[in-house]
GROMACS .gro file of C-alpha atoms in nm:
model
  100
    1VAL     CA    1  13.381   3.479   8.728
    2ILE     CA    2  13.282   3.805   8.523
    3GLY     CA    3  13.412   3.616   8.174
    4GLN     CA    4  13.216   3.309   8.307
    5LEU     CA    5  12.969   3.465   8.369
    6LEU     CA    6  12.941   3.726   7.995
    7ALA     CA    7  13.032   3.343   7.843
    8GLU     CA    8  12.658   3.218   7.988
    9GLY     CA    9  12.514   3.571   7.851
   10VAL     CA   10  12.480   3.745   8.195
   11HIS     CA   11  12.468   4.090   8.105
   12TRP     CA   12  12.377   4.363   8.335
   13PRO     CA   13  12.307   4.728   8.262
   14ALA     CA   14  12.581   5.024   8.268
   15PRO     CA   15  12.531   5.257   8.557
   16VAL     CA   16  12.350   5.626   8.490
   17VAL     CA   17  12.500   5.858   8.604
   18ILE     CA   18  12.309   6.112   8.711
   19ASN     CA   19  12.443   6.521   8.709
   20VAL     CA   20  12.289   6.689   9.082
   21GLN     CA   21  12.338   6.981   8.918
   22GLU     CA   22  12.108   6.956   8.589
   23ILE     CA   23  11.804   6.839   8.839
   24ASP     CA   24  11.555   7.123   8.928
   25SER     CA   25  11.429   7.028   9.316
   26PRO     CA   26  11.499   7.268   9.616
   27PHE     CA   27  11.658   6.881   9.731
   28ALA     CA   28  11.889   6.821   9.419
   29GLY     CA   29  12.234   6.768   9.625
   30LYS     CA   30  12.131   6.838   9.943
   31THR     CA   31  12.170   6.585  10.256
   32VAL     CA   32  11.827   6.459  10.397
   33VAL     CA   33  11.728   6.240  10.697
   34LEU     CA   34  11.379   6.128  10.741
   35THR     CA   35  11.278   6.077  11.126
   36GLY     CA   36  10.930   6.034  11.276
   37SER     CA   37  10.652   5.823  11.066
   38LEU     CA   38  10.458   5.927  10.786
   39SER     CA   39  10.147   5.882  10.681
   40GLN     CA   40  10.150   5.958  10.304
   41MET     CA   41  10.378   5.754  10.167
   42SER     CA   42  10.646   5.469  10.278
   43ARG     CA   43  10.980   5.567  10.392
   44ASP     CA   44  11.140   5.329  10.151
   45ASP     CA   45  10.909   5.540   9.877
   46ALA     CA   46  11.033   5.845  10.089
   47LYS     CA   47  11.387   5.780   9.984
   48ALA     CA   48  11.300   5.658   9.654
   49ARG     CA   49  11.170   5.959   9.503
   50LEU     CA   50  11.427   6.201   9.757
   51VAL     CA   51  11.692   6.023   9.537
   52ALA     CA   52  11.511   6.052   9.213
   53VAL     CA   53  11.556   6.443   9.211
   54GLY     CA   54  11.920   6.460   9.369
   55ALA     CA   55  11.942   6.435   9.710
   56LYS     CA   56  12.146   6.196   9.946
   57VAL     CA   57  11.921   6.013  10.160
   58ALA     CA   58  12.109   5.989  10.584
   59GLY     CA   59  12.032   5.776  10.876
   60SER     CA   60  12.110   6.028  11.135
   61VAL     CA   61  12.170   6.380  11.180
   62SER     CA   62  12.497   6.494  11.121
   63LYS     CA   63  12.579   6.890  11.111
   64LYS     CA   64  12.662   6.788  10.725
   65THR     CA   65  12.280   6.769  10.748
   66ASP     CA   66  12.060   7.011  10.519
   67LEU     CA   67  11.765   6.888  10.588
   68VAL     CA   68  11.563   6.677  10.835
   69ILE     CA   69  11.167   6.583  10.690
   70ALA     CA   70  10.962   6.508  11.072
   71GLY     CA   71  10.683   6.287  11.081
   72GLU     CA   72  10.471   6.213  11.341
   73ALA     CA   73  10.591   6.150  11.668
   74ALA     CA   74  10.965   6.257  11.516
   75GLY     CA   75  11.205   6.175  11.803
   76SER     CA   76  11.609   6.244  11.848
   77LYS     CA   77  11.714   6.293  11.525
   78LEU     CA   78  11.445   6.615  11.535
   79ALA     CA   79  11.551   6.757  11.824
   80LYS     CA   80  11.928   6.674  11.734
   81ALA     CA   81  11.820   6.833  11.395
   82GLN     CA   82  11.686   7.130  11.610
   83GLU     CA   83  11.964   7.138  11.816
   84LEU     CA   84  12.243   7.177  11.549
   85GLY     CA   85  12.007   7.491  11.380
   86ILE     CA   86  11.883   7.224  11.055
   87THR     CA   87  11.596   7.313  10.860
   88VAL     CA   88  11.312   7.099  10.941
   89ILE     CA   89  10.959   6.974  10.723
   90ASP     CA   90  10.699   6.774  10.762
   91GLU     CA   91  10.569   6.509  10.545
   92ALA     CA   92  10.326   6.816  10.367
   93GLU     CA   93  10.596   6.998  10.261
   94MET     CA   94  10.786   6.734  10.136
   95ILE     CA   95  10.500   6.642   9.945
   96ARG     CA   96  10.487   6.956   9.822
   97LEU     CA   97  10.853   7.031   9.716
   98LEU     CA   98  10.860   6.731   9.542
   99GLY     CA   99  10.557   6.865   9.331
  100ALA     CA  100  10.334   6.542   9.410
   0.00000   0.00000   0.00000
């Protein structure tokens, strides 16, 4: 199948490897969870910006989570982060740390 695609002229770019150690960001190499409603940007935009600076964005809080970003009306993810002693910041702090 791949040979047929190549024969038809279909090409895709080579994957880009990012060395997280080279990214100068407080989010680099961290597992981050978003919770609640964000008011300054969409959740997808926040995820994209975090990934761009080397973060891994997870969907749920666990002992492997490094940081939780809590928007308005944050619920059970915030409670679990507090229970596990995970650092929690708000959206404004996330934006400040992203350098926006």
